[in-house]
XYZ file of C-alpha atoms in Angstrom:
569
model
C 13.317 1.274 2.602
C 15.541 -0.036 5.466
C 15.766 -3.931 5.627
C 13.837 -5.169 8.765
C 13.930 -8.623 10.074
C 10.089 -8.259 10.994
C 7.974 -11.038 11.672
C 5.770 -11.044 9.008
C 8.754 -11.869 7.335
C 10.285 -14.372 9.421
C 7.315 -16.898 9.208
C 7.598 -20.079 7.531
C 6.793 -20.321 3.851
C 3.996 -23.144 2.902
C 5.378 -24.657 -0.319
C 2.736 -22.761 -2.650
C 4.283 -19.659 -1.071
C 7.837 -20.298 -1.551
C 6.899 -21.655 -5.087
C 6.296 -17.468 -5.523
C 9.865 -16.362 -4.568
C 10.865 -13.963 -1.836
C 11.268 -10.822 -3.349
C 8.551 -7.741 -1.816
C 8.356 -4.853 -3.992
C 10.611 -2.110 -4.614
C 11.529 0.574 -2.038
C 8.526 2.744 -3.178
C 6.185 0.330 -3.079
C 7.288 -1.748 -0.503
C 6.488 1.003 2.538
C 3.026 -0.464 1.801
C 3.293 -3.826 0.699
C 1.302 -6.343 2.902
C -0.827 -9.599 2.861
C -0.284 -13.544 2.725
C -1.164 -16.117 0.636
C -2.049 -19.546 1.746
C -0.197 -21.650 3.997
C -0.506 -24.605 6.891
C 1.947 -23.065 9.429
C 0.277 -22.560 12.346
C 2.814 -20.057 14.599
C 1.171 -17.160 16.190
C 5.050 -14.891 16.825
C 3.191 -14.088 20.011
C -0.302 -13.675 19.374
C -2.976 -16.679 19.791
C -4.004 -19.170 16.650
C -2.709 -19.492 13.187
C -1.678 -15.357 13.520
C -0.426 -14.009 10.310
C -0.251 -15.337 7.321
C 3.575 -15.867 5.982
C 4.390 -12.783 3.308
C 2.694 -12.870 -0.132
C 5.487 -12.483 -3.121
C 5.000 -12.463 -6.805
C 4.512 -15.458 -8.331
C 7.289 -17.011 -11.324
C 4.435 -17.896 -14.048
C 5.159 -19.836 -17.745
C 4.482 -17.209 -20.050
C 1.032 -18.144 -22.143
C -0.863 -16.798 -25.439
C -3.645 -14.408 -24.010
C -7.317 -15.869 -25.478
C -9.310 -12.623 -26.142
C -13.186 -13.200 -25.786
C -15.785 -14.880 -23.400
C -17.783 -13.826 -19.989
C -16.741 -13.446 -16.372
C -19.292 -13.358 -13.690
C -18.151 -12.448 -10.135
C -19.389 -11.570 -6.689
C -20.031 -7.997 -4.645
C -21.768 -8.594 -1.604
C -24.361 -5.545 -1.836
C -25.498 -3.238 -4.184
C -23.276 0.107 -4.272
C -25.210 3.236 -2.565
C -24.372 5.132 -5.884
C -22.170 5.499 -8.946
C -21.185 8.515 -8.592
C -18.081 8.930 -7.416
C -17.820 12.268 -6.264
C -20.048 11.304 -3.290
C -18.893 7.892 -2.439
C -16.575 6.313 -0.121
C -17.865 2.950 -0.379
C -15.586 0.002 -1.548
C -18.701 -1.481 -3.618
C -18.679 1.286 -5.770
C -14.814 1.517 -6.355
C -14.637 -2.477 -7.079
C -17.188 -1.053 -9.929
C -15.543 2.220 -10.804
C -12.378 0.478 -11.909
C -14.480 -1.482 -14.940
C -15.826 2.000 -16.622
C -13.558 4.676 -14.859
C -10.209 5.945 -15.360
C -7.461 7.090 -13.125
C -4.149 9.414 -13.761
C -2.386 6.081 -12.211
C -3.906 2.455 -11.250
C -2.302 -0.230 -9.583
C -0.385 -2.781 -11.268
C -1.532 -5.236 -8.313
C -3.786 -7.798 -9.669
C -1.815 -10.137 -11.869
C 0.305 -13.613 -10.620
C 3.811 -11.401 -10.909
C 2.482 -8.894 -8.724
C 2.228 -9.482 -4.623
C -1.339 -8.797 -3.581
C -1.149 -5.786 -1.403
C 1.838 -4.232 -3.010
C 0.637 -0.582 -3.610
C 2.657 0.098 -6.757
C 1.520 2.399 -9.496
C 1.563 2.150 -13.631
C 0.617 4.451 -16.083
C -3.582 4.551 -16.366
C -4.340 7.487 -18.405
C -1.023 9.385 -17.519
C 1.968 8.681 -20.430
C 4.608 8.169 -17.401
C 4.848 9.044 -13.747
C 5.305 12.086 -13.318
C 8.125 15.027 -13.733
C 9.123 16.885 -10.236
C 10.928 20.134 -11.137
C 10.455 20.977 -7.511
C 8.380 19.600 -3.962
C 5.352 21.107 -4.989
C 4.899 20.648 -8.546
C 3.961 17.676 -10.758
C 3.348 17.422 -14.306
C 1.685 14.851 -16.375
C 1.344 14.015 -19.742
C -1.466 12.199 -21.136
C -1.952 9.674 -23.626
C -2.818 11.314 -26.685
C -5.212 8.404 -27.507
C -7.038 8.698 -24.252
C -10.923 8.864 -25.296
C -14.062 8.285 -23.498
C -16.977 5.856 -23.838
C -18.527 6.339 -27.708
C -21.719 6.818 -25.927
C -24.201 10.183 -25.100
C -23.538 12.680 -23.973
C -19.309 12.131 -24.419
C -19.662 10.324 -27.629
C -15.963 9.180 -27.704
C -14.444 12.627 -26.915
C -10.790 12.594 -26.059
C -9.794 12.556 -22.079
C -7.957 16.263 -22.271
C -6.042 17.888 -19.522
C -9.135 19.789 -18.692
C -10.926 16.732 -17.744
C -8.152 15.816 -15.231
C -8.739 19.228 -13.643
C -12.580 19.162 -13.592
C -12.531 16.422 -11.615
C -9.879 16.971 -8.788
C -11.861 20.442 -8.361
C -15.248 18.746 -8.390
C -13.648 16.235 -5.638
C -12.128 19.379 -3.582
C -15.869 22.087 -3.976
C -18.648 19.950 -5.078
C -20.794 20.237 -2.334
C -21.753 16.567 -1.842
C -18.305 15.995 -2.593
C -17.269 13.591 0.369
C -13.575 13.417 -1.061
C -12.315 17.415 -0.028
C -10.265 16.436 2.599
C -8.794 14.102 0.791
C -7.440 16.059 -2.121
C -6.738 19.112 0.647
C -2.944 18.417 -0.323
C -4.124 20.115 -4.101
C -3.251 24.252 -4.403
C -4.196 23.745 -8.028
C -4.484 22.257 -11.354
C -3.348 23.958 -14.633
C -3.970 22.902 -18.184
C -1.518 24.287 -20.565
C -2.305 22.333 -22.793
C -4.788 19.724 -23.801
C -2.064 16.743 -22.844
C -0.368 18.258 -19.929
C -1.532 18.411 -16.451
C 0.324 20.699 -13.630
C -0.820 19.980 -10.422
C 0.675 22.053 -7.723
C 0.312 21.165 -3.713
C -0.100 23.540 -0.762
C 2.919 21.744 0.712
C 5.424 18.752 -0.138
C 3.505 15.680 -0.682
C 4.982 12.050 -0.995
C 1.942 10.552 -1.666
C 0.749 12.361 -4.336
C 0.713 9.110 -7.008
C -0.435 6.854 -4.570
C -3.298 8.875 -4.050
C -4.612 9.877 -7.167
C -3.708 6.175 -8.250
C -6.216 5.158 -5.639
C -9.965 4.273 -5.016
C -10.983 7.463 -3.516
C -11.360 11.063 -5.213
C -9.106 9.857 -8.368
C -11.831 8.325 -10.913
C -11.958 10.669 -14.305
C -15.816 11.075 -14.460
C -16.575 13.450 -17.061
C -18.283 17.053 -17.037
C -21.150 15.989 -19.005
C -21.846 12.947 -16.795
C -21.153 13.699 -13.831
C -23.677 16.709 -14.047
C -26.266 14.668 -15.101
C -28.972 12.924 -13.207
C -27.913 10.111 -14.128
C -24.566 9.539 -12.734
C -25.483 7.856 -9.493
C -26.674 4.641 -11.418
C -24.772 4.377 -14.607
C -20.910 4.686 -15.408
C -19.667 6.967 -18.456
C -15.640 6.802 -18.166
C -13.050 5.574 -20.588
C -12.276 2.647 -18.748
C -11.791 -0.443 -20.194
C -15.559 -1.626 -19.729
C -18.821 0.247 -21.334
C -21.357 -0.149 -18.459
C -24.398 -1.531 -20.078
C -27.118 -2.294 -17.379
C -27.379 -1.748 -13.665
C -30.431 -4.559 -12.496
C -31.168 -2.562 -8.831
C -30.593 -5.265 -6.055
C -29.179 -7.492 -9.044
C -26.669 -7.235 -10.791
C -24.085 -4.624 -12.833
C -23.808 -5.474 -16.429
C -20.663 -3.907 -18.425
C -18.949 -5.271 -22.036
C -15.277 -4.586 -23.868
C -15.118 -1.364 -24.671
C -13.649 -1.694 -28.460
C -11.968 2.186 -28.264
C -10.079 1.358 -25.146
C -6.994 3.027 -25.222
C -5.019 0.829 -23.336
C -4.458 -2.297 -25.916
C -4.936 -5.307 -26.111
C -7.023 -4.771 -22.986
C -9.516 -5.745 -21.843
C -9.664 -9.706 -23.221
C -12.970 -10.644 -21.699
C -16.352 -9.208 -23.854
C -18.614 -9.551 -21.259
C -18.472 -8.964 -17.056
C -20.949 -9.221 -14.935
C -21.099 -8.520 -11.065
C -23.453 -10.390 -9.187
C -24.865 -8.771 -6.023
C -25.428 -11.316 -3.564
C -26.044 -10.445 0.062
C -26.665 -13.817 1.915
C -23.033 -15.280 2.811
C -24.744 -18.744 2.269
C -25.798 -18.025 -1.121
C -22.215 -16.933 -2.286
C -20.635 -20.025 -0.449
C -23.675 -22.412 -2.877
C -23.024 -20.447 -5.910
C -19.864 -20.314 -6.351
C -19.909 -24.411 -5.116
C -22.500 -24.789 -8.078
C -20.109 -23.191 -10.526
C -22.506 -20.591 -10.771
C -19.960 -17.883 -10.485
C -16.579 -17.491 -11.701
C -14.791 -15.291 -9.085
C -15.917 -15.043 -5.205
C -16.538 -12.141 -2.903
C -14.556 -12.476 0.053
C -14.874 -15.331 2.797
C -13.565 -15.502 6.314
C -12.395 -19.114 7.608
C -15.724 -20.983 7.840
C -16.463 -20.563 4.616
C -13.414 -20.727 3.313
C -12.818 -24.106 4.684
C -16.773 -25.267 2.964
C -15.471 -23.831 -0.442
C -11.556 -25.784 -0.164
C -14.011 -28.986 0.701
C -16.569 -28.225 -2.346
C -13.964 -26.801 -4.923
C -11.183 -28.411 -4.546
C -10.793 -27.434 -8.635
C -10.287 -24.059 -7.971
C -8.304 -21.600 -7.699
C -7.727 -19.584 -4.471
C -5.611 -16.431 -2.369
C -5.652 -16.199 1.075
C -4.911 -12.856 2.315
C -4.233 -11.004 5.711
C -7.115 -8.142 6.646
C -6.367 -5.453 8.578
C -9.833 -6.366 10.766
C -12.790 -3.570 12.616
C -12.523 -0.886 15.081
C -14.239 0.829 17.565
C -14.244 4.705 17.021
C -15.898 7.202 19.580
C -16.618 10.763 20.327
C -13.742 11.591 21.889
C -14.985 15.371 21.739
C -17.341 14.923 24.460
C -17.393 13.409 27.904
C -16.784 10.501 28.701
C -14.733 9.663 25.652
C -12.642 12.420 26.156
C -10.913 10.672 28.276
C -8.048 8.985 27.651
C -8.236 6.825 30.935
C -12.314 5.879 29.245
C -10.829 4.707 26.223
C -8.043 2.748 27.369
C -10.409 0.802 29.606
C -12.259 -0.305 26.677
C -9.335 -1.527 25.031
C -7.970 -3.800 28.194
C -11.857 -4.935 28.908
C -11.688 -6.274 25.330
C -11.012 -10.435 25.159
C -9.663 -10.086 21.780
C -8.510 -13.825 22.042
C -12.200 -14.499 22.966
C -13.267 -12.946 19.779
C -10.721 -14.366 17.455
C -12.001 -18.057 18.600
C -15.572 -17.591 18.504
C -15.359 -15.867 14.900
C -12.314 -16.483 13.051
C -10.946 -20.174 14.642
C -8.517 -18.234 16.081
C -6.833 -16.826 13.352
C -5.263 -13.360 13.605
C -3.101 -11.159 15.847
C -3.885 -7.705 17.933
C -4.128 -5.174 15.186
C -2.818 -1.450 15.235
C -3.169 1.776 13.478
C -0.294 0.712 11.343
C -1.448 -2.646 9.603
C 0.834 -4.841 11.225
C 0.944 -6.560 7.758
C 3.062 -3.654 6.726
C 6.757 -5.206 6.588
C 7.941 -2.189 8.464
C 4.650 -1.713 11.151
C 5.257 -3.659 14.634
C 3.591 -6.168 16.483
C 1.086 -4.893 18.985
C 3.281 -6.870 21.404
C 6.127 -4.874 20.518
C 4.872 -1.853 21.366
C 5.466 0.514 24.113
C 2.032 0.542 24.563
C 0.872 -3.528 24.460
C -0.333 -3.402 27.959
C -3.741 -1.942 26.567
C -4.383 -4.547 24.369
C -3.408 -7.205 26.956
C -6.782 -8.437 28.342
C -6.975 -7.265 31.831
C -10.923 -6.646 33.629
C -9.428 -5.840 36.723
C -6.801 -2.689 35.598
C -9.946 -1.889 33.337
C -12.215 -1.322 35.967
C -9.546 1.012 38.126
C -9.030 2.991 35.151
C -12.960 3.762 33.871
C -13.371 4.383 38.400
C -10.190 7.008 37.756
C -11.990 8.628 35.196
C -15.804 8.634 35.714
C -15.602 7.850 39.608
C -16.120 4.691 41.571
C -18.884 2.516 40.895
C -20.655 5.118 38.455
C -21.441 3.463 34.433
C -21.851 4.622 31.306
C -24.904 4.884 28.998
C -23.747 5.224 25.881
C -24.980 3.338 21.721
C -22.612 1.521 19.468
C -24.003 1.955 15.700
C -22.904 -0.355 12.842
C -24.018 -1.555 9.975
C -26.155 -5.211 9.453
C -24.491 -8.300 8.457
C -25.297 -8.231 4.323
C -22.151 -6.521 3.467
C -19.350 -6.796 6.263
C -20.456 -10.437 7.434
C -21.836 -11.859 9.968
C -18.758 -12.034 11.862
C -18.804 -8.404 11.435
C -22.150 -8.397 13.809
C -21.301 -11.019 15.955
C -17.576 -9.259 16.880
C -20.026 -5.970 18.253
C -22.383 -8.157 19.777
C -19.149 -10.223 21.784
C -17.629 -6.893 22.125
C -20.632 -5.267 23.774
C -20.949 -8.109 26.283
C -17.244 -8.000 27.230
C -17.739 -4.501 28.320
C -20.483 -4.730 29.847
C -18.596 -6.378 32.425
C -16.768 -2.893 32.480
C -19.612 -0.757 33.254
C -20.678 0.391 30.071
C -24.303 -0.448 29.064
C -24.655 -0.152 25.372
C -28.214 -0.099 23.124
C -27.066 -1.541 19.567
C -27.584 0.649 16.877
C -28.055 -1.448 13.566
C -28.385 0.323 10.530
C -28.634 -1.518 6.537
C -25.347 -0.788 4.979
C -26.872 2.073 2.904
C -27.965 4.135 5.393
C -24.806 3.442 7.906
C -22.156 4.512 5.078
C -23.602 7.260 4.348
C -24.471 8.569 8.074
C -23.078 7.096 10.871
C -19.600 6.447 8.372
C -20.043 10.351 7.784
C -19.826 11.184 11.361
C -23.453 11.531 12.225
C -24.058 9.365 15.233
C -23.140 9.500 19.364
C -21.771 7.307 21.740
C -20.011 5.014 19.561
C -19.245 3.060 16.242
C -17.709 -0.326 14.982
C -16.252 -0.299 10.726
C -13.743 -2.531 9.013
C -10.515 -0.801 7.489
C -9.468 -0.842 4.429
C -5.960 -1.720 3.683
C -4.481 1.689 3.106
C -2.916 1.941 -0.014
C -1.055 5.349 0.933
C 0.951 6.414 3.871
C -1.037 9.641 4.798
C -4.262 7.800 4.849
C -3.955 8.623 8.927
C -4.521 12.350 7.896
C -8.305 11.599 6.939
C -8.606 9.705 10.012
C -7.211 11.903 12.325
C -7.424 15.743 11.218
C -9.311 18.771 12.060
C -7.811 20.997 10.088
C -9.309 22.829 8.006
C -12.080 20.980 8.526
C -12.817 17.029 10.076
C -11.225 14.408 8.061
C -13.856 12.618 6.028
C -12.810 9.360 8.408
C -12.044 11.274 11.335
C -14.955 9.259 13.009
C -13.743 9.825 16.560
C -13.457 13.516 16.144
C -9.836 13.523 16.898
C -7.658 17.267 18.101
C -4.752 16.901 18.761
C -2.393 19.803 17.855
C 0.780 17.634 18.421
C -0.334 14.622 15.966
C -1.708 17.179 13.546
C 1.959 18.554 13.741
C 3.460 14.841 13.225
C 1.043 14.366 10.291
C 2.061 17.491 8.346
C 5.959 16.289 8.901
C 5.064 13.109 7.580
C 3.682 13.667 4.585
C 6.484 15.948 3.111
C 9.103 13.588 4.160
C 10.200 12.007 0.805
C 13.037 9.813 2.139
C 11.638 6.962 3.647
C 14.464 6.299 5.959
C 13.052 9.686 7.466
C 9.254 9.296 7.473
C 9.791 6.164 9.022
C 10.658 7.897 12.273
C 8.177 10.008 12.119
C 5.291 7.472 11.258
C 6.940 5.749 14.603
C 6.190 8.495 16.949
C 2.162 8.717 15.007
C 1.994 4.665 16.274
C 3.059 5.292 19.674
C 0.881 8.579 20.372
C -2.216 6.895 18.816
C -1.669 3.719 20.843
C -1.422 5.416 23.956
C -4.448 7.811 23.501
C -6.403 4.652 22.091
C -8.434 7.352 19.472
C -9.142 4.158 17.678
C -9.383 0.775 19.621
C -8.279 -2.150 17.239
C -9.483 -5.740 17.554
C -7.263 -8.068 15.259
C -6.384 -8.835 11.918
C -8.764 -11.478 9.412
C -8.103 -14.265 7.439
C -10.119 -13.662 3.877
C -9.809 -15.852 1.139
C -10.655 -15.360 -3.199
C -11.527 -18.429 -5.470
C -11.949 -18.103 -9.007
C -12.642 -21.013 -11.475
C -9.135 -22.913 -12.518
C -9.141 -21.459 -16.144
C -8.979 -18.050 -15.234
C -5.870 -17.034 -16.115
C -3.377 -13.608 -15.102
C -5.986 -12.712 -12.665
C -4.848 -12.511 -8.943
C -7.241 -11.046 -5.792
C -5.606 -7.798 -4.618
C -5.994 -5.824 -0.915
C -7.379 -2.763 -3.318
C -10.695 -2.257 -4.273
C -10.846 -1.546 -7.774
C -11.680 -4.113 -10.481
C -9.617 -2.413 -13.347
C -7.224 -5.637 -13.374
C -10.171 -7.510 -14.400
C -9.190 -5.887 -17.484
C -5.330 -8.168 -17.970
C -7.722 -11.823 -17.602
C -8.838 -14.009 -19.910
C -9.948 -17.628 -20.221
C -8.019 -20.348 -20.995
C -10.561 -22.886 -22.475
């Protein structure tokens, strides 16, 4: 990757940062590598508040005896829709997933040595990364003592190349599969034998490991289970945790699974995940020692927790914050004049000090955590996210005519999983453009029902999600295609012929040096049609009890690190 003096990188190290050294990840990796850890310097580089946290490195740690055994009990904020992860995109599941699933590759984030977002891959069930004869074809070899769970119906089977390409081809047909744009880039999978897997791609694909190391459309859920009935409430994998008891609004109950082929993992014998949906509850539990390891927590929170724990451990790290996705395929979306009203009628400053004491910056399709992503200010662009009522107005009268308004619902989920902040940013944003002309009804659905509707596509008008931290390049594919059928996050029902044609060049471009230019143009054309309309980045912050030790909050959402911790007492 080319060296860039971006700002991210010029901010001032706290002392606990530069305690972790300054080296990002490799080349590979570092295309992707992202988030902060704590710090007091309080230089916004242009936006308003704290802005971004300084750069999160690995951190130097004395080399200790692991201490196999004992319990871990951590926070999810809301009990996952389903288990099964052929039909789920929701990050509550994955965090799960990653205790009792497998993967071809997993990340090696999640450990002191390893920076937080870096998107880096290891070996999961896969021997090695894999051999590339050619641009289309990858072969893997598995670990020949690869087994499943010694429970019904796999009874501690061996994982077998056949497995591998079950799955991917459940992920790509099934028809509640919500994954088969996802894995689109997959021509096919061959088995020629039980230890080898060939996968070969319609086209070149640089993300191929970073995607099937990922949360979505990778897990290795067997034949046998996935089939069943059962699969949507109770994990069969060969990961390194047997998943023992699923208490419905509750809790998720797993222990060491003693065949685990990855050794001496995992050290821990029991983990359980605590679902607790009231923010206040998590902030007391946690306080009480209740808990070892927290859910998330924005700065209000975070700053009750510093005051009650001082004991503990804790990460801050740099979110990439919500958006506002519409139907651009119908009137008055449509049009691009429509859209980039919204964006200049939004007081993002406004927002960021009501919610988040000002901590942030603008956010962008492109993370701007990303060491080689701009700054929104840097942009050809910036004017539309420059709060301006007045050039709002003229451009909504362009479009829709002078002194007419729009009727139109915003739908979003309620506040048990994605905060309250989450709610009150639509509720401020609604206001602000009100003052536009657009008069919205509110939409609120329980998390549920929104992720698995409204997240799917089904609604009208408009929307309001988080995003996820993308752990691979082409993740603006699924947001963005039509081709050969809607992206499974393709929420504003993008079509665009000329960024489908800068997508497909992206994604084959294996030298980064090269892709970077390309991924340039993709900012600029999205920021200027404003398909997606950005408010800024978050502050969120881990703790975890001071004898945890190896264990490290990451920007991904599996738990499968969970696995490399132990307790030192």
């Amino acid at each position: 990757m080319e060296k860039r003096d971006n700002y991210w990188l010029r901010r001032k190290l706290s002392r606990r940062t530069a305690l972790r050294g300054t080296a990002l990840a490799g080349a590979g990796a570092a295309t992707m590598a992202l988030v902060g850890c704590g710090g007091g310097d309080d230089d916004d580089g242009g936006g308003s508040g704290p802005g971004l946290l300084p750069t999160a490195a690995a951190t130097p740690t004395p080399a200790k005896q692991p201490k196999p055994g004992g319990s871990l009990t951590f926070q999810i904020s809301s009990p996952p829709p389903s288990l099964d992860p052929y039909t789920q995109t929701s990050f509550v599941a994955a965090y799960n997933h990653g205790l009792s699933y497998s993967k071809l590759f997993r990340f090696k984030a999640g450990t002191p040595d390893v920076a937080p977002a870096d998107n880096s891959m290891e070996p999961d069930l896969a021997q090695a990364m894999p051999e590339q004869p050619d641009t289309l074809t990858f072969i893997v070899k598995l670990k020949p003592n690869a087994k499943f769970h010694n429970v019904a119906p796999v009874n501690g089977r061996a994982v077998t190349s056949k497995d591998i390409a079950y799955a991917y081809n459940r992920y790509k047909t099934y028809e509640k599969s919500v994954h088969k744009t996802g894995l689109a880039f997959i021509d096919k999978v061959e088995t020629p034998d039980d230890q080898t897997v060939r996968i070969t791609t319609k086209q070149p694909y640089a993300d191929l490991v970073f995607y099937l190391g990922g949360n979505l459309g990778a897990w290795i859920c067997p034949q046998e289970w996935a089939e069943s009935q059962d699969v949507a409430t109770k994990m069969i994998g060969s990961g390194p945790f047997l998943h023992t008891e699923f208490k419905t609004g509750v809790s998720l109950s797993y222990k060491k699974n003693p065949d685990y082929f990855d050794k001496p993992y995992p050290y821990f014998d029991d983990v359980t995940a605590l679902i607790v949906t009231d923010q206040a509850k998590r902030v007391a539990d946690f306080s009480s020692k209740q808990v070892n390891l927290t859910w998330l927590f924005l700065p209000t929170e975070r700053d009750q927790l510093k005051a009650a724990r001082p004991d503990a451990k804790f990460e801050e790290t740099q979110g990439i914050g919500g958006y506002i996705y519409l139907r651009t395929d119908k009137p008055p979306f449509n049009d691009k004049r429509v859209r980039q009203a919204i964006s200049m009628a939004l007081n993002r400053k406004a927002i960021r000090d009501a919610i988040s004491k000002g901590e942030g910056v603008p956010e962008q399709l492109y993370h701007v955590g990303y060491p080689w992503a701009r700054q929104v200010k840097d942009l050809p662009q910036a004017k539309y996210w420059e709060y301006n009522l007045a050039e709002a107005k003229k451009l909504l009268a362009a479009a829709i005519g002078e002194g007419k308004t729009i009727d139109t619902t915003w739908e979003h989920a309620d506040a048990a999983i994605y905060t309250q902040a989450y709610v009150d940013t639509a509720t401020l944003a609604m206001a602000q453009l009100k003052q536009l002309g657009i008069n919205i009804t509110p939409i609120v659905k329980p998390y549920a029902q929104y992720i698995s509707t409204t997240y799917q596509g089904q609604y009208e008008g408009m929307g309001h999600s988080p995003r996820a931290v993308a752990y691979w390049l082409d993740f603006v594919t699924e947001r963005f295609t039509m081709k050969p059928q809607r992206g499974r996050i393709n929420l504003s029902y993008v079509n665009d012929p000329k960024l489908e044609d800068l997508m497909d060049k992206q994604r084959g471009q294996f030298v980064w040096e090269e892709r970077l230019q390309t991924v340039r143009q993709i900012e600029e054309h999205v920021a200027e049609e404003q398909y997606e309309i950005y408010f800024s980045t978050d502050t969120r912050t881990y703790f975890w009890d001071a004898n945890i030790e190896n264990y490290r909050p990451t920007a991904w959402f599996p738990y499968t690190h969970l696995m490399k911790a132990w307790r030192d007492a």
